[in-house]
């Protein structure tokens, strides 16, 4: 196992004004705690625990953490635990707003450039996926009663050599135009989510809702942290996808709406990537729909999202 080298440089030199004897006491503690994990049987767990120890102590020493601040941190984590249940996950939210979720995705989804086409980029999963979304046919509607402007979404799933992928499973989920996912209502509704399969040519199409910006849950400790730092909880408008197919890397991603002002202002969980920003073309009432759906005097939109899946072990 390729353990990161131990940083034995004491934090506390002339530059930080920490006397050398004090720096030595602090470094001795780091070394003792690191060594306490020496007998961890699983080499990966040993690496994680020892590296975490080094980074955590480096942080404490760098900022010269006060005991009051340490207590506040414990209170913050305790509050995150208290607000977390099977529907609300404050720790994932914390990871998201710290960019840790997106960094983990970056580390694990290195851009695959081995084929003719680049694989579609991944982005943050978020807390609102459910396993039991209904199946819809090609051209079906995911709304299930959720309010919003109807939006025709279509595309093709291919591999990085350009071969269409028939039978790929596509999960889609999104908030309604009040900014809420179905699971955030207490009435048990299933709306704004579905799954479907690509046809024999790798094509898919469905009716969704034109995405609108919405805030991540911000009534807990993470919301307070955002407020204290002058950050908005709002996410850029998006539509979630998870695409799975045999022998290809599962893709978790979203598409964003070109022109959404929130993209420029900043997505609260750092999920936006340029390649995922798509044009949503506005359609006037009465414009014929792609599958003959009668939308009366409603406006609607349409977008295209072609998806390229990397090889599984790339
Ligand atoms: C979401 O896109 O649904 C989401 C992602 C991260 C945190 C909260 C919500
Ligand atoms: Fe979302």
XYZ file of C-alpha atoms and ligand atoms in Angstrom:
324
model
C 0.000 0.000 0.000
C 1.357 3.354 -0.998
C 1.016 5.315 2.216
C 1.522 9.050 1.968
C 4.842 9.999 3.548
C 4.655 11.288 7.113
C 5.078 15.028 7.228
C 7.482 15.439 10.103
C 7.894 19.177 9.615
C 6.667 20.798 12.815
C 3.959 23.357 12.154
C 5.361 26.103 14.221
C 8.494 27.774 13.175
C 9.630 31.317 12.945
C 6.990 31.878 10.227
C 4.057 31.128 12.568
C 5.727 32.412 15.702
C 5.370 29.068 17.513
C 8.424 28.354 19.645
C 10.293 25.210 18.582
C 9.692 23.419 21.932
C 5.925 23.959 21.579
C 6.020 22.788 17.953
C 7.858 19.659 19.072
C 5.149 18.877 21.688
C 2.461 19.250 19.033
C 4.337 17.132 16.488
C 5.003 14.418 19.083
C 1.252 14.121 19.616
C 0.641 13.790 15.862
C 3.275 11.058 15.650
C 1.864 9.213 18.669
C -1.688 9.247 17.300
C -0.511 8.175 13.836
C 1.473 5.312 15.403
C -1.598 4.225 17.395
C -3.077 3.028 14.093
C 0.028 1.077 13.066
C -1.555 -2.308 13.793
C -4.709 -1.694 11.748
C -5.120 -4.947 9.823
C -6.795 -3.517 6.731
C -4.043 -1.536 4.963
C -6.502 0.848 3.298
C -8.203 1.627 6.611
C -4.771 2.209 8.156
C -3.903 4.665 5.379
C -7.205 6.521 5.771
C -6.946 6.823 9.567
C -3.327 7.909 9.601
C -3.778 10.435 6.816
C -6.939 11.804 8.456
C -4.980 12.216 11.704
C -2.208 14.157 9.971
C -4.579 16.465 8.091
C -6.857 17.064 11.080
C -3.944 17.937 13.346
C -2.402 20.131 10.643
C -5.692 22.057 10.455
C -5.904 22.495 14.244
C -2.301 23.671 14.395
C -2.537 25.951 11.358
C -5.588 27.882 12.589
C -4.520 27.600 16.293
C -8.006 26.274 17.094
C -9.382 27.646 20.377
C -11.212 25.421 22.860
C -14.365 27.503 22.350
C -14.161 26.898 18.601
C -13.599 23.180 19.189
C -16.777 23.138 21.336
C -18.707 25.002 18.652
C -17.582 22.453 16.082
C -18.837 19.616 18.317
C -22.158 21.436 18.790
C -22.424 21.909 15.013
C -21.868 18.190 14.341
C -24.280 17.268 17.139
C -26.969 19.491 15.579
C -26.277 17.872 12.192
C -26.836 14.481 13.818
C -30.056 15.542 15.510
C -31.662 16.852 12.308
C -30.646 13.763 10.314
C -33.183 10.961 9.818
C -34.117 8.574 7.003
C -35.427 11.502 4.899
C -32.971 14.257 5.859
C -29.199 13.774 5.636
C -27.395 16.820 6.988
C -23.941 15.206 6.750
C -24.243 14.687 2.985
C -25.425 18.274 2.721
C -22.343 19.374 4.662
C -20.119 17.352 2.345
C -21.906 18.944 -0.636
C -21.516 22.576 0.441
C -17.860 21.998 1.373
C -17.240 20.694 -2.152
C -16.175 17.321 -0.697
C -18.864 15.463 -2.669
C -17.761 17.007 -5.959
C -14.082 16.390 -5.134
C -14.839 12.704 -4.470
C -16.670 12.550 -7.803
C -13.707 14.211 -9.536
C -11.262 11.717 -8.019
C -13.409 8.735 -9.042
C -14.569 9.823 -12.491
C -11.383 10.767 -14.227
C -12.211 12.039 -17.718
C -12.085 9.065 -20.110
C -10.436 10.106 -23.350
C -9.574 6.672 -24.745
C -12.360 6.537 -27.356
C -13.523 8.645 -30.270
C -15.842 10.657 -28.006
C -15.322 12.001 -24.475
C -17.521 10.380 -21.840
C -20.269 12.568 -20.352
C -19.157 14.228 -17.130
C -20.531 13.179 -13.747
C -21.834 15.482 -11.056
C -23.247 15.357 -7.538
C -25.907 12.719 -6.734
C -27.867 14.747 -4.187
C -30.199 13.354 -1.529
C -33.444 13.040 -3.499
C -33.030 9.859 -5.574
C -35.387 7.000 -4.744
C -35.165 3.393 -5.939
C -38.844 2.943 -6.704
C -39.548 5.484 -9.460
C -42.174 4.216 -11.941
C -41.247 2.990 -15.410
C -42.464 5.091 -18.342
C -42.458 4.223 -22.041
C -40.484 6.113 -24.690
C -42.099 9.575 -24.841
C -43.862 9.102 -21.467
C -44.319 11.781 -18.815
C -42.363 11.827 -15.532
C -44.429 14.641 -13.961
C -46.992 12.473 -12.151
C -48.894 15.647 -11.218
C -45.845 17.806 -10.364
C -46.333 21.412 -11.497
C -44.090 23.072 -14.041
C -43.647 23.861 -17.715
C -43.656 20.637 -19.752
C -40.285 19.946 -21.318
C -39.469 17.378 -24.022
C -36.102 15.773 -23.298
C -34.461 13.511 -25.871
C -31.108 12.051 -26.736
C -29.048 9.007 -27.580
C -26.884 6.902 -25.293
C -23.642 5.732 -26.918
C -20.323 4.308 -25.790
C -17.088 6.229 -26.335
C -16.633 4.557 -29.738
C -19.969 5.969 -30.888
C -21.918 2.682 -30.722
C -25.535 3.154 -29.608
C -26.395 1.472 -26.294
C -29.815 -0.216 -26.440
C -31.535 -1.128 -23.180
C -29.658 1.400 -21.014
C -31.648 2.203 -17.891
C -32.177 5.930 -17.412
C -33.402 7.238 -14.053
C -34.551 10.869 -14.054
C -35.703 13.007 -11.132
C -36.325 16.686 -10.524
C -38.005 19.305 -8.323
C -41.370 20.861 -9.198
C -41.614 24.555 -10.003
C -42.033 25.367 -6.304
C -38.540 23.954 -5.828
C -39.536 20.754 -3.998
C -38.951 17.087 -4.746
C -41.872 14.721 -4.149
C -40.121 13.233 -1.090
C -40.126 16.663 0.560
C -43.942 16.578 0.724
C -45.505 14.596 3.530
C -48.338 13.041 1.477
C -46.319 10.172 -0.017
C -46.703 11.341 -3.621
C -44.419 10.016 -6.352
C -43.915 12.826 -8.881
C -41.167 14.320 -11.009
C -39.323 11.015 -11.280
C -39.349 7.904 -13.456
C -37.147 5.425 -15.243
C -37.106 4.330 -18.862
C -34.915 2.330 -21.240
C -33.182 3.288 -24.464
C -34.647 1.719 -27.619
C -32.805 -0.554 -30.075
C -30.985 2.511 -31.496
C -29.915 3.807 -28.091
C -32.512 6.593 -28.215
C -34.657 7.868 -25.377
C -37.260 10.620 -24.991
C -39.596 11.726 -22.228
C -41.657 14.622 -20.988
C -40.189 16.271 -17.885
C -40.537 19.760 -16.426
C -38.344 22.720 -17.339
C -36.044 22.850 -14.280
C -36.152 25.899 -11.990
C -33.573 26.953 -9.348
C -34.315 25.841 -5.774
C -32.567 26.011 -2.395
C -31.027 22.976 -0.742
C -32.619 22.350 2.686
C -31.271 25.271 4.736
C -33.236 25.190 8.000
C -30.494 23.278 9.839
C -26.859 23.801 10.853
C -25.602 23.696 7.260
C -28.052 26.485 6.343
C -26.759 28.526 9.294
C -23.205 27.999 8.115
C -24.110 29.220 4.625
C -25.853 32.258 6.093
C -22.887 33.094 8.323
C -20.629 33.017 5.295
C -22.938 35.029 3.046
C -23.491 32.076 0.712
C -26.772 31.347 -1.028
C -28.365 27.894 -0.560
C -29.763 28.020 -4.105
C -28.817 25.387 -6.670
C -28.717 26.164 -10.371
C -31.787 24.686 -12.110
C -31.144 21.090 -13.125
C -32.578 17.715 -14.076
C -30.950 14.608 -12.561
C -29.933 11.516 -14.565
C -28.488 8.166 -13.578
C -27.657 5.905 -16.510
C -26.678 2.254 -16.150
C -25.782 -0.231 -18.878
C -23.923 -3.522 -18.962
C -20.119 -3.262 -19.164
C -20.219 0.537 -19.057
C -19.462 2.938 -16.218
C -22.605 4.069 -14.402
C -23.131 7.779 -14.921
C -24.683 10.032 -12.277
C -25.132 13.523 -13.590
C -27.527 16.407 -14.276
C -28.193 18.840 -17.058
C -28.355 22.577 -16.382
C -30.315 25.288 -18.176
C -28.332 27.586 -20.431
C -29.068 31.184 -19.414
C -29.999 30.373 -15.801
C -28.557 33.373 -13.867
C -27.781 31.055 -10.936
C -25.055 29.394 -13.012
C -23.067 32.634 -12.958
C -23.847 33.403 -9.322
C -22.707 30.005 -8.107
C -24.320 26.643 -7.491
C -24.414 25.976 -3.734
C -22.930 22.466 -4.135
C -20.437 23.246 -6.958
C -22.130 20.801 -9.345
C -22.120 22.827 -12.581
C -19.844 21.776 -15.427
C -19.858 23.629 -18.745
C -20.403 20.447 -20.754
C -23.654 19.819 -18.845
C -25.257 23.199 -19.641
C -27.909 22.610 -22.316
C -30.149 24.846 -24.360
C -33.800 24.588 -23.372
C -35.732 25.975 -26.347
C -38.931 27.791 -25.460
C -41.990 26.796 -27.554
C -45.055 28.983 -27.986
C -48.555 27.632 -27.234
C -49.891 25.629 -30.158
C -46.453 24.563 -31.420
C -46.895 20.891 -32.427
C -45.249 18.563 -29.915
C -42.825 15.797 -30.973
C -45.199 12.976 -30.029
C -48.536 14.685 -30.678
C -49.255 15.460 -27.005
C -51.944 18.133 -26.761
C -50.748 20.859 -24.396
C -53.653 23.220 -25.094
C -52.557 26.833 -24.684
C -49.501 26.001 -22.568
C -45.975 26.972 -23.482
C -43.447 24.155 -23.437
C -39.707 23.655 -23.919
C -37.429 21.092 -25.489
C -33.847 20.046 -24.957
C -31.391 17.425 -26.155
C -28.919 15.507 -24.003
C -26.745 12.960 -25.782
C -25.033 10.721 -23.265
C -21.675 8.990 -23.708
C -20.793 6.215 -21.241
C -17.174 5.290 -20.463
C -16.053 1.638 -20.367
C -16.688 0.071 -16.961
C -13.121 -0.319 -15.756
C -11.615 2.739 -17.456
C -29.902 18.115 -5.382
O -29.521 18.373 -6.462
O -30.991 17.614 -5.351
C -29.074 18.396 -4.175
C -27.728 18.191 -4.249
C -26.947 18.433 -3.136
C -27.534 18.869 -1.962
C -28.905 19.073 -1.906
C -29.681 18.840 -3.031
Fe -31.489 18.282 -7.405
